Each structure stands twice: as structure tokens, then as C-alpha cells.
Amino acid sequence: MKRADAVEAPSHDGSLPLSWLAQLIVAHAPEAVAAAIAALVQARPGCIAASVQWGPDHAAGDRMVPPATVDAAWLAAVGHADGPHWHPDGRHVAIRLCAQPEPAVLLLQLQPGHAGDGFFAELEAPLQLAGQHLRRALEWAELKDSHEQLERSENLQRALFAISDLAGSERDMPDMLRGIHAIVSTLMYAENFFIVLHDAVRDTIRFLYYVDELEPVPPGGGQDMPLGAIEHTLTWYVMRDGKARMGDAEELRSQVAGPVALIGPDSRDWLGVPMLRGGQPCGVLVVQSYRLDVGFTEEDLALLQFVGSHILTALERKQGKEELEQRVQLRTLQLAEANRGLQQEIVERQRAEHLQAALFQIAELATADIDQDAFYRRVHAVVGELLNAENFFIGLLSDDRLKLIFPYSVDAVLAPPAERMLGRGLSEYVLRLGRALRVDNADIEELERRGEIAPGRMNSPAMYWLGVPLIVGDEVIGLVAVQSYRPDVVYGAADQELLSFVASQIANSLTRRRSAESLRRAYEQLEQRVEERTLALRKEIGERERMQDQLRHQVMHDALTGLPNRGYLRDRIERALAAMRREPQQRCALLYLDVDRFKIINDSLGHLAGDEVLKEVARRLAGCVRHPDLVARLSGDEFAILLEQDELPSAATAVAQRVLDMLDAPMPVAGKELQVTASVGIAIGDGHYAAADEVLRDADIALYRAKELGRKRYELFDERLAQTVVDVLALEGELRQALLHGQFEPYFQPICALDGSNRTLGYEALLRWNHPQRGVLRPGDFLKIAEDSGLIEAIDWHMFELSCRLLLQHGRNDSFMTVNVSALHLRHAHFDRRLIQLLERIGLPPSRLVVEVTEGALLDNPEHVRATLERLRAIGVGAALDDFGTGYSSLSYLHSLPLRILKIDRAFVSELDKGTNTSSTTVVAAILALARALNIQVIAEGIETAAQRDALMAMGCELGQGYLLGRPAPIALWREPRAIDM
């Protein structure tokens, strides 16, 4: 019986057969709906065969019910036909049932003479209903597939997260491998699972993890063995060529070019995938089944390959972490040993005999029976034997630390006054730093630019200056300095070292002389009044004892806040570390705190207000801790809190948050309410710390990280932070070498005319670093470190000169070039003069150079920038405003700045190929109209599609720049005129 017999033919009145409707209603899958439609039509008289086909690929046989052979080229045109689409043979016809979510057509083979309009008219109503039902069935099937795919993706994502968590956990390697096995088992059958790692250097392998229900002992006993020991095994083939294998024994033999060796029992089904790093196999993952009812699929293969790369990453992270910890410990020991050797070498170096004699003379002067002036003259004479000290002075802080007193000075040009209030001179800078300073004119100008010292240099014309602080304990009491007014008298590192040794002896000698002088006066008074002033003598003795106690207190405490100082803190940390060595379960925490933007308070309200802020901060910090916790002031606006509690680090973070909350309250100072915030770095002290300085160093690193993340927060130290600091230092050193060896090169991106000719009218010079190991690097990979290290200006000037030379050598005489100029350059008063001198030296006409500035560069000092650009325009150098339209006040610069070019930001250009009614189209049109009114050229940046270029041409944009017109490249690529493929 034919299938058509199962469906009643439609009645002559046009009504649908009930049995067919019932069959259509209960059908949900696209195949069942298609079968019902084909059965209905095939029951029609004159219909030889009927099939329903759907999907974009008309040749897909699994989407045709019932299957039939069709002309694919003829069938491809059905989607564009509104009615029946006939085959040239006149017997086959196709009717579109629905277009969404996938195209579906009804294919008919009719008997001759049955293709009249009546045949299709009777089918119109049922086919319309059937088409709607088929569309819903296809949508349901699509939704079901999407749901299953999403569920598989979620399972895979959870597995990858779990593998990543295992790699970062504290679990040991065997425990982590068991966890990986458990995760893989959730994705597929993995009762028999093993991981093999390959050491390419030694050409050895190890079965790192092995579970097999029939062979429990891994090959090689889990130890390293030569790769040749498993030669011609399936694992060996996968390791050798990096290709996955899957199947039963017969299928696997057909997948390898050679014999297959077996280790252990043969499996029913086997799946092995390589773990790749950089395209090279580093290991193999294998699952196998001994059961007849369990096999592996292509989906399992793809899944295991995807998971394999993440498992390799997890294993390498785990091994890398262990190796890093070992290297850090070894490197720390090496550095400590090298430091000890260096210190010993410095002590035993040259000039020891001469220096020792000078120090003995100063020590003898401290107890010599001479007055203070004679003492200073003799000290000057001793220093003059060690280095050039024609211009020499000693400055001492007053008792209230508000004045700088000069008890002795010899100067050929300008001697300092007897005393003056503390200001922002070089002497005060040395006192603040607490270390030696050796500078020349350029260094002094840099300090002035950074705001470390006041401009004017205290009216001193000195060309070289060397100052060393006088330090007693941890307290700076003054300084000794020498200076030179002649270019032939230069102070070097050896002079600084000598003066530093002398300064330590001078400080001790001054302290001893002060004490001896005070004691001498006391003895004189005692001798004169011994009989009649016995009570006064006792009072004097008591006062002296009190002063000694106070001196001991001052040595270990901060004079401003009364808090313990750095020396006291280091002693407490050393004692805590010693206790940890006796009792390893004990720990401590160091909170390193820095008042945010304290320099602004000092500069705007004065040092007295700054001191009040520091005292109030100290008071509030003391209220955040309990006994025996310690609050200390280290220097300037830096404080520390030492916690010796049991619940760490939770107690440390709680105290840090309490400190931030306490400081957040308004602070009345100098008639104002200040909002003081702080950044806190936390280091947890445990048994791996050998010295207090290491704890202070790690807490300081964490503090620096907190400041980088926005201040007013705390950060815990971890090894990642230490590695980041090392990486930054390494890259800074590489930058210096790159500048020294000329590794920086300008890449030129063409600027083309948007008039249909695509002529190159100019270029933008862009910075690139030809790194010897990492290849060509863009500015984003190193620019911030270059700015922080102060190298960016030297790099920029190197780029300016090289770009101009290359343009003059290789560019056409009528082409121009734009270079990016940062706000750092525009702050210099003589930037334009230096740039003009560079152009004159190279011979490049100024009219061929355009400097690009951003709105951020204009915000610092608009008047200064405007004057600089005016001077450049006067000699022919143009100015371009980059990223126009992204700033809040870009329009305000157009009428006031001498601009030659506007560069429309790529953010507006990227939207131009998304339709004609976007807001970006309106903005670009407005910018072009405004530029034409002001007689300013416009360059559109970031043109990457032909649609964007055509839209800009339609709006009348003159110039364009972007990947569509040319990518940045060495200028040699742009020597000859070129045509752009459209």
C-alpha cells in the first residue's frame, strides 16, 4: 500500500482531511511535519512523488523527507520565487513553504497533464497552514539545539574554571591531578585516564598521572624514562607528530604510518590528544575504554583537545609556582651574600689610609681644647685635603627645626647668611631626603621642574654642588656641602663617598663637642659654686639625667609626633622575627602607611600645617590599635603599624580598614577642614623573612601597588607584586639600552587625499621599538615605563630627529609629516627653539612639519601652549589638534589656537558605515562645516572600510588616514607613488 493511501484526499469543498490535520498537530519535529506534508500532497491525483527539503544547503540529504535526488542548481533559485518554480523538464516543480528560520520548499514530481492551476489552488490553504507549522517546528528545533549547546558550554566552562582553581590552590601536585581526573570524568567517560609529559631538552617522558582498571602500575613506575621506551605505541605517535588519534584497534592502525606496539592490555576504544605549547607537543592526554558499550565520539575528541591546553597551562602554572619560590629563595641568598662581599670590599678599598688619617684628625678635634670657630676651620682644612673644598659650608638645623643656621662658611662668590628660615633650596632638599646629593646645572633645573626645590637656586651661580646630611642616629641635624663655580672642578662618586665618611665623623664630633661643651660649662659652674650651691648642683645633675633620658627617647622616637621612629620599629620587627624562629606558628603584620597627596598640603598651607596634619594622623593611628601593637613614624608622611596578633591576615585588613575610616573624618587644620586619606600596604611576617628590612620592603611594594590602584585603599603583598617590580626594572634597563643602541624607529602611516585619486600627501610618524627578542613593539607595551623612568623625552627627541631625516631622504618634496608632541614637551619654555634648531640642522623645510597636540596637553597651561604654537607657526611649522571631538572643551580651542589641521577621532569614523542617520554622521558633518568656516584642514583617522571612506568623501572631507589607506610601516615602503586597491 502506498504512503499516500494513509492520508485522505482533500474534499472537493476545500476542507482539509481530519486525519491529516491530526497528524500535523501531533508532529513537533521538522522531520515529522515534513512527512505529513509530503503524504498529503502525494495523495493528490497526478502526483508521482513529493518531498520537503529545508536548510541553507540544498544538497544536504539528511534534511529532505522523504529523501530524493534533485537538481541543486535549479533548487538554489527557489528561495527567490514567490509562486511554483518549474524545472526545465516540465515535470518537477518547487513551492516555498517558509523562509525563516531556515528556507523550506516542497518538491513535486507531477504526471503530464496534472499541472493546471486547479492543482495548486486546492493545495494553497493546506500548504499555508503546513508552512506555518513547519516554521514553528524548525524554530523549536533550533531553540533545542541552542539549549543543548549552551548546556555543553556551561559544563565545559565550569570544568575550565575548576582546572584553573586547582592550579592556583595550595593542593599538592598528586591531589591536583586527581582533581583534574575528576573534572574530565564529568565531561566524558574517563575511568581509564593518564597524562604523559615530555621534556624536549632531555627527550624523556614521565607518566605524571595514571589510572587504569586493568593495569594499575604506570609504565616506568611514574619516573622519567627515554621517549624511545614507548616507540611505536599510540602515545608515541601522538607525541611525535602532535596529531590526535581515536578509534578501535583497526581504526588506529590505519591512522599511523608504521607498526603499533602495545603496552598493557588492548582497549576497546582509545582516544589520545596532544597538549600543545606554541604548536609543539609537550604531552599527551589519553582516555580508553575496555567496555563494548562505551566508545568515544568526535565531540569527545574536540572536547579533550580543548581541555588539554588548559590542563597543560594548569600543570605549568603549578610547576612554575614551585620553581619560582625556589628561585626567589636562592636569589635572595645570593644577593645577601653578594651584598656582604660588597660591603666588605668597600671597607677595604683604596684611599683607606688617607681617609683613616683624616677621620682620626676630626675625631681628635672633637676633644681638642679649641673654640667652635677653630674647630670648623680645622675641619675645613681636613676636608680640603680630601677633595676640592674652596667653597664649603656647614649648616645645622635649629632646635625647633624651623631654621637653618650656618656656623661656618667659606665661599668665593656668595656665602650663605648666618641663618635663614627653612625653604625649598638644595640644602633643605638634602635634609628632607636624608642622603647625599650630587648635582650639576642640568640636575638642578630638573629638580626645579619637578617642584622639589624653589626656582632661582637661592641666587647661587654654582655649576656643581655636593651636599651630605649630618645624621646622628636616625635624625638629620644638618649638612655639609661643597660647590664649584668652575667647569674644571667636578665632583665625582669618589668625592661623594669621601665627604659622606667625613660627614658621619663631623656629626659625631659635633654631638660630642656639644655634649663636652655643656659638660665643661657645668663643671665650671660646679667648681665656682660647689660650696654655696650644693642644692643647685643636685638639681643640675637631675636635669642632666633627664636630658640623657630625653636624648635616649629622641634617638628612638620621632620629634614631631612623639611616636617611635624607624630604628625603634626595626628593632621590634627583628624581635618578632626572632620569636618566629623559636615558635614558627607565630606571625606578625606590618602596615606601611603613606598620607595621600601630603605634598599638596605642605605646598598650599605650609610646613606648619603639614606638621599639624602629621600629628593629628599620629593621634588617630594610635587610637586604631591596642597593646602591644606599635605605631611608628618612619619619615615625612610615612607611618607604620606593627601587629603581633594570632588572627592574621584578617586582623591586619581589619585594622587597615579601621585606619582608613578613622582618617576619613574631616581634619580641622589652619582654619580649614581637610579631607585626609591614606594608602596602606600590608606584609605578613612569617618564617621566610630573615631581616626587618625585607618586611619593610615588601610592605612598601604593597603600598606602591595601593597608590597605583587609586589610593585610599589597602593592598596585601604577594609574590606577584615582587615579580612585577622586577619586570618593570628589567624593562627600564632594556629601554636605556634601546636608546643607547638606536633600537627605536619611526613607522610612517600615509595621509591620503579623499578625492578619488588616493594620492599620498603626508605621513604620521609613529614610534616603534625593534626589540631584539620580542620583535617590533608598539608604544602601549612600554610607554608608561618610559614616562615613569624619565626616558620618554630623550626617546621623543631621538624620534623627531630620525623622522625628519628619513622624510627628507625618502619623501617627496611636497609631502608633509605630523609628529605627536606630549604635554611634557610643551611645558618646556624652549621647546619651539629646540625644534627649530633641529630642523635647521637637518635641512627640512618647516612647512613640511606639523606637530600634533591633544586636548590634555592644552589643559595644563593653555596660554603657554598657545604662545608656543604661535611661534612655531611664525616660522612655518603647523599645528594639528588630535582626537578632536572627544574632549569636553574642544570647540573652545578652535578660535584661539593657531591650528592648521583638525584630526577627527576614530570613534566617530567607525560609526559611519552603520547607516546614514547615526549621530556620528551629524557630528562629523558639523566638524567639517566648522573647519571650512575657520579655514582649517581636516584629517579623518581610523578609516578601515570602503563605506567609511565613501561617507567621508560624500561629506567633503579632504584627507584621510587608516588601515584601508595604509598601515604604519618603515618609510622605505612608501618611496614610490602607489595605487590603493579598492
mmCIF file of C-alpha atoms in Angstrom, residues 435-624:
data_model
loop_
_atom_site.group_PDB
_atom_site.id
_atom_site.type_symbol
_atom_site.label_atom_id
_atom_site.label_comp_id
_atom_site.label_asym_id
_atom_site.label_seq_id
_atom_site.Cartn_x
_atom_site.Cartn_y
_atom_site.Cartn_z
ATOM 1 C CA ARG A 435 71.038 61.184 51.906
ATOM 2 C CA ALA A 436 73.810 62.701 49.807
ATOM 3 C CA LEU A 437 73.045 64.752 46.690
ATOM 4 C CA ARG A 438 75.485 65.384 43.832
ATOM 5 C CA VAL A 439 74.103 67.584 41.026
ATOM 6 C CA ASP A 440 75.123 69.825 38.163
ATOM 7 C CA ASN A 441 73.202 72.638 36.440
ATOM 8 C CA ALA A 442 71.024 70.268 34.431
ATOM 9 C CA ASP A 443 70.146 68.220 37.502
ATOM 10 C CA ILE A 444 69.265 71.371 39.439
ATOM 11 C CA GLU A 445 66.975 72.547 36.640
ATOM 12 C CA GLU A 446 65.271 69.136 36.643
ATOM 13 C CA LEU A 447 64.687 69.394 40.401
ATOM 14 C CA GLU A 448 63.187 72.837 39.862
ATOM 15 C CA ARG A 449 60.935 71.496 37.119
ATOM 16 C CA ARG A 450 59.711 68.681 39.346
ATOM 17 C CA GLY A 451 58.993 71.164 42.128
ATOM 18 C CA GLU A 452 61.470 69.588 44.557
ATOM 19 C CA ILE A 453 63.274 72.915 45.039
ATOM 20 C CA ALA A 454 62.248 76.518 44.503
ATOM 21 C CA PRO A 455 63.334 78.179 41.229
ATOM 22 C CA GLY A 456 66.197 80.654 41.339
ATOM 23 C CA ARG A 457 68.680 78.353 43.173
ATOM 24 C CA MET A 458 68.951 80.865 46.018
ATOM 25 C CA ASN A 459 70.797 83.218 43.617
ATOM 26 C CA SER A 460 73.825 80.909 43.534
ATOM 27 C CA PRO A 461 75.771 80.597 40.238
ATOM 28 C CA ALA A 462 77.430 77.307 41.244
ATOM 29 C CA MET A 463 77.951 74.812 38.393
ATOM 30 C CA TYR A 464 78.374 71.711 40.592
ATOM 31 C CA TRP A 465 77.041 71.082 44.080
ATOM 32 C CA LEU A 466 77.641 68.254 46.547
ATOM 33 C CA GLY A 467 75.841 68.046 49.891
ATOM 34 C CA VAL A 468 75.806 65.316 52.555
ATOM 35 C CA PRO A 469 73.475 65.240 55.578
ATOM 36 C CA LEU A 470 74.819 65.170 59.116
ATOM 37 C CA ILE A 471 72.985 62.297 60.809
ATOM 38 C CA VAL A 472 73.024 61.258 64.445
ATOM 39 C CA GLY A 473 71.157 58.024 64.989
ATOM 40 C CA ASP A 474 68.148 58.329 62.676
ATOM 41 C CA GLU A 475 67.920 62.115 62.956
ATOM 42 C CA VAL A 476 69.252 64.607 60.430
ATOM 43 C CA ILE A 477 70.816 67.546 62.327
ATOM 44 C CA GLY A 478 72.298 69.466 59.391
ATOM 45 C CA LEU A 479 74.514 69.127 56.334
ATOM 46 C CA VAL A 480 77.975 69.786 54.985
ATOM 47 C CA ALA A 481 78.300 70.975 51.369
ATOM 48 C CA VAL A 482 80.905 71.941 48.785
ATOM 49 C CA GLN A 483 80.293 73.691 45.475
ATOM 50 C CA SER A 484 82.229 74.647 42.364
ATOM 51 C CA TYR A 485 81.984 77.700 40.119
ATOM 52 C CA ARG A 486 84.449 76.372 37.542
ATOM 53 C CA PRO A 487 83.787 73.770 34.844
ATOM 54 C CA ASP A 488 87.131 72.086 35.534
ATOM 55 C CA VAL A 489 86.216 71.313 39.155
ATOM 56 C CA VAL A 490 83.726 68.436 39.066
ATOM 57 C CA TYR A 491 82.662 66.231 41.966
ATOM 58 C CA GLY A 492 82.504 62.508 41.325
ATOM 59 C CA ALA A 493 81.287 59.433 43.133
ATOM 60 C CA ALA A 494 84.598 59.112 44.992
ATOM 61 C CA ASP A 495 84.258 62.677 46.317
ATOM 62 C CA GLN A 496 80.731 61.916 47.465
ATOM 63 C CA GLU A 497 81.937 58.796 49.255
ATOM 64 C CA LEU A 498 84.752 60.696 50.991
ATOM 65 C CA LEU A 499 82.516 63.546 52.065
ATOM 66 C CA SER A 500 79.940 61.042 53.363
ATOM 67 C CA PHE A 501 82.568 59.435 55.621
ATOM 68 C CA VAL A 502 83.722 62.836 56.770
ATOM 69 C CA ALA A 503 80.138 63.939 57.421
ATOM 70 C CA SER A 504 79.482 60.983 59.729
ATOM 71 C CA GLN A 505 82.550 61.900 61.772
ATOM 72 C CA ILE A 506 81.642 65.586 61.764
ATOM 73 C CA ALA A 507 78.151 64.737 63.034
ATOM 74 C CA ASN A 508 79.526 62.588 65.827
ATOM 75 C CA SER A 509 82.167 65.181 66.613
ATOM 76 C CA LEU A 510 79.601 67.979 66.747
ATOM 77 C CA THR A 511 77.465 65.922 69.075
ATOM 78 C CA ARG A 512 80.424 65.118 71.300
ATOM 79 C CA ARG A 513 81.608 68.740 71.262
ATOM 80 C CA ARG A 514 78.147 69.944 72.172
ATOM 81 C CA SER A 515 77.988 67.444 74.992
ATOM 82 C CA ALA A 516 81.551 68.209 76.066
ATOM 83 C CA GLU A 517 80.888 71.943 75.940
ATOM 84 C CA SER A 518 77.768 71.550 78.004
ATOM 85 C CA LEU A 519 79.632 69.336 80.461
ATOM 86 C CA ARG A 520 82.554 71.755 80.631
ATOM 87 C CA ARG A 521 80.271 74.652 81.488
ATOM 88 C CA ALA A 522 78.570 72.549 84.085
ATOM 89 C CA TYR A 523 81.923 71.663 85.674
ATOM 90 C CA GLU A 524 82.986 75.321 85.710
ATOM 91 C CA GLN A 525 79.788 76.304 87.438
ATOM 92 C CA LEU A 526 80.228 73.411 89.840
ATOM 93 C CA GLU A 527 83.769 74.481 90.772
ATOM 94 C CA GLN A 528 82.741 78.094 91.296
ATOM 95 C CA ARG A 529 79.730 77.381 93.439
ATOM 96 C CA VAL A 530 80.441 73.973 94.900
ATOM 97 C CA GLU A 531 80.192 75.157 98.463
ATOM 98 C CA GLU A 532 77.267 77.553 98.362
ATOM 99 C CA ARG A 533 75.170 75.812 95.680
ATOM 100 C CA THR A 534 75.126 72.154 96.635
ATOM 101 C CA LEU A 535 71.362 72.005 96.095
ATOM 102 C CA ALA A 536 71.718 73.659 92.695
ATOM 103 C CA LEU A 537 74.351 71.079 91.791
ATOM 104 C CA ARG A 538 71.996 68.255 92.657
ATOM 105 C CA LYS A 539 69.327 69.890 90.568
ATOM 106 C CA GLU A 540 71.809 70.216 87.718
ATOM 107 C CA ILE A 541 72.680 66.520 87.963
ATOM 108 C CA GLY A 542 68.984 65.652 87.907
ATOM 109 C CA GLU A 543 68.455 67.883 84.895
ATOM 110 C CA ARG A 544 71.334 66.215 83.094
ATOM 111 C CA GLU A 545 69.901 62.802 83.825
ATOM 112 C CA ARG A 546 66.555 63.958 82.489
ATOM 113 C CA MET A 547 68.250 65.279 79.348
ATOM 114 C CA GLN A 548 70.004 61.954 78.851
ATOM 115 C CA ASP A 549 66.693 60.137 79.169
ATOM 116 C CA GLN A 550 65.181 62.583 76.740
ATOM 117 C CA LEU A 551 68.098 62.098 74.371
ATOM 118 C CA ARG A 552 67.619 58.337 74.507
ATOM 119 C CA HIS A 553 63.920 58.899 73.853
ATOM 120 C CA GLN A 554 64.658 61.215 70.941
ATOM 121 C CA VAL A 555 67.054 58.739 69.383
ATOM 122 C CA MET A 556 64.290 56.132 69.243
ATOM 123 C CA HIS A 557 61.263 58.442 68.776
ATOM 124 C CA ASP A 558 60.058 60.977 66.260
ATOM 125 C CA ALA A 559 60.460 64.558 67.447
ATOM 126 C CA LEU A 560 57.263 65.831 65.804
ATOM 127 C CA THR A 561 54.688 63.202 66.767
ATOM 128 C CA GLY A 562 56.350 61.516 69.724
ATOM 129 C CA LEU A 563 55.873 58.147 68.015
ATOM 130 C CA PRO A 564 58.650 55.538 67.805
ATOM 131 C CA ASN A 565 60.850 56.043 64.744
ATOM 132 C CA ARG A 566 62.210 53.695 62.097
ATOM 133 C CA GLY A 567 65.039 52.416 64.308
ATOM 134 C CA TYR A 568 62.625 51.523 67.119
ATOM 135 C CA LEU A 569 60.315 49.814 64.610
ATOM 136 C CA ARG A 570 63.141 47.791 63.045
ATOM 137 C CA ASP A 571 64.207 46.625 66.492
ATOM 138 C CA ARG A 572 60.652 45.469 67.268
ATOM 139 C CA ILE A 573 60.373 43.656 63.921
ATOM 140 C CA GLU A 574 63.717 41.911 64.496
ATOM 141 C CA ARG A 575 62.496 40.738 67.903
ATOM 142 C CA ALA A 576 59.245 39.493 66.335
ATOM 143 C CA LEU A 577 61.180 37.579 63.637
ATOM 144 C CA ALA A 578 63.447 36.051 66.307
ATOM 145 C CA ALA A 579 60.337 34.897 68.197
ATOM 146 C CA MET A 580 59.000 33.316 64.979
ATOM 147 C CA ARG A 581 62.217 31.370 64.548
ATOM 148 C CA ARG A 582 61.703 29.964 68.048
ATOM 149 C CA GLU A 583 57.960 29.436 67.567
ATOM 150 C CA PRO A 584 57.224 29.037 63.819
ATOM 151 C CA GLN A 585 53.458 29.218 64.316
ATOM 152 C CA GLN A 586 53.680 32.859 65.365
ATOM 153 C CA ARG A 587 53.294 35.647 62.810
ATOM 154 C CA CYS A 588 53.183 39.420 62.630
ATOM 155 C CA ALA A 589 51.838 42.004 60.203
ATOM 156 C CA LEU A 590 53.356 45.320 59.123
ATOM 157 C CA LEU A 591 51.045 48.054 57.791
ATOM 158 C CA TYR A 592 53.051 50.619 55.790
ATOM 159 C CA LEU A 593 51.009 53.832 55.509
ATOM 160 C CA ASP A 594 51.506 56.924 53.377
ATOM 161 C CA VAL A 595 49.333 60.075 53.544
ATOM 162 C CA ASP A 596 47.905 60.693 50.062
ATOM 163 C CA ARG A 597 48.822 63.985 48.368
ATOM 164 C CA PHE A 598 50.569 65.271 51.506
ATOM 165 C CA LYS A 599 52.901 67.394 49.379
ATOM 166 C CA ILE A 600 49.901 69.481 48.269
ATOM 167 C CA ILE A 601 49.076 70.213 51.922
ATOM 168 C CA ASN A 602 52.658 71.279 52.588
ATOM 169 C CA ASP A 603 52.873 73.396 49.448
ATOM 170 C CA SER A 604 49.497 75.101 49.835
ATOM 171 C CA LEU A 605 49.197 75.512 53.631
ATOM 172 C CA GLY A 606 52.860 75.428 54.646
ATOM 173 C CA HIS A 607 55.032 73.058 56.634
ATOM 174 C CA LEU A 608 53.496 74.075 59.954
ATOM 175 C CA ALA A 609 50.067 72.997 58.740
ATOM 176 C CA GLY A 610 51.645 69.850 57.351
ATOM 177 C CA ASP A 611 53.171 69.138 60.755
ATOM 178 C CA GLU A 612 49.753 69.590 62.381
ATOM 179 C CA VAL A 613 48.290 67.103 59.919
ATOM 180 C CA LEU A 614 51.046 64.598 60.729
ATOM 181 C CA LYS A 615 50.447 64.974 64.470
ATOM 182 C CA GLU A 616 46.700 64.506 64.042
ATOM 183 C CA VAL A 617 47.297 61.456 61.819
ATOM 184 C CA ALA A 618 49.596 60.038 64.505
ATOM 185 C CA ARG A 619 46.924 60.597 67.166
ATOM 186 C CA ARG A 620 44.258 58.856 65.111
ATOM 187 C CA LEU A 621 46.521 55.943 64.242
ATOM 188 C CA ALA A 622 47.295 55.416 67.931
ATOM 189 C CA GLY A 623 43.557 55.139 68.520
ATOM 190 C CA CYS A 624 43.240 52.321 65.974
#
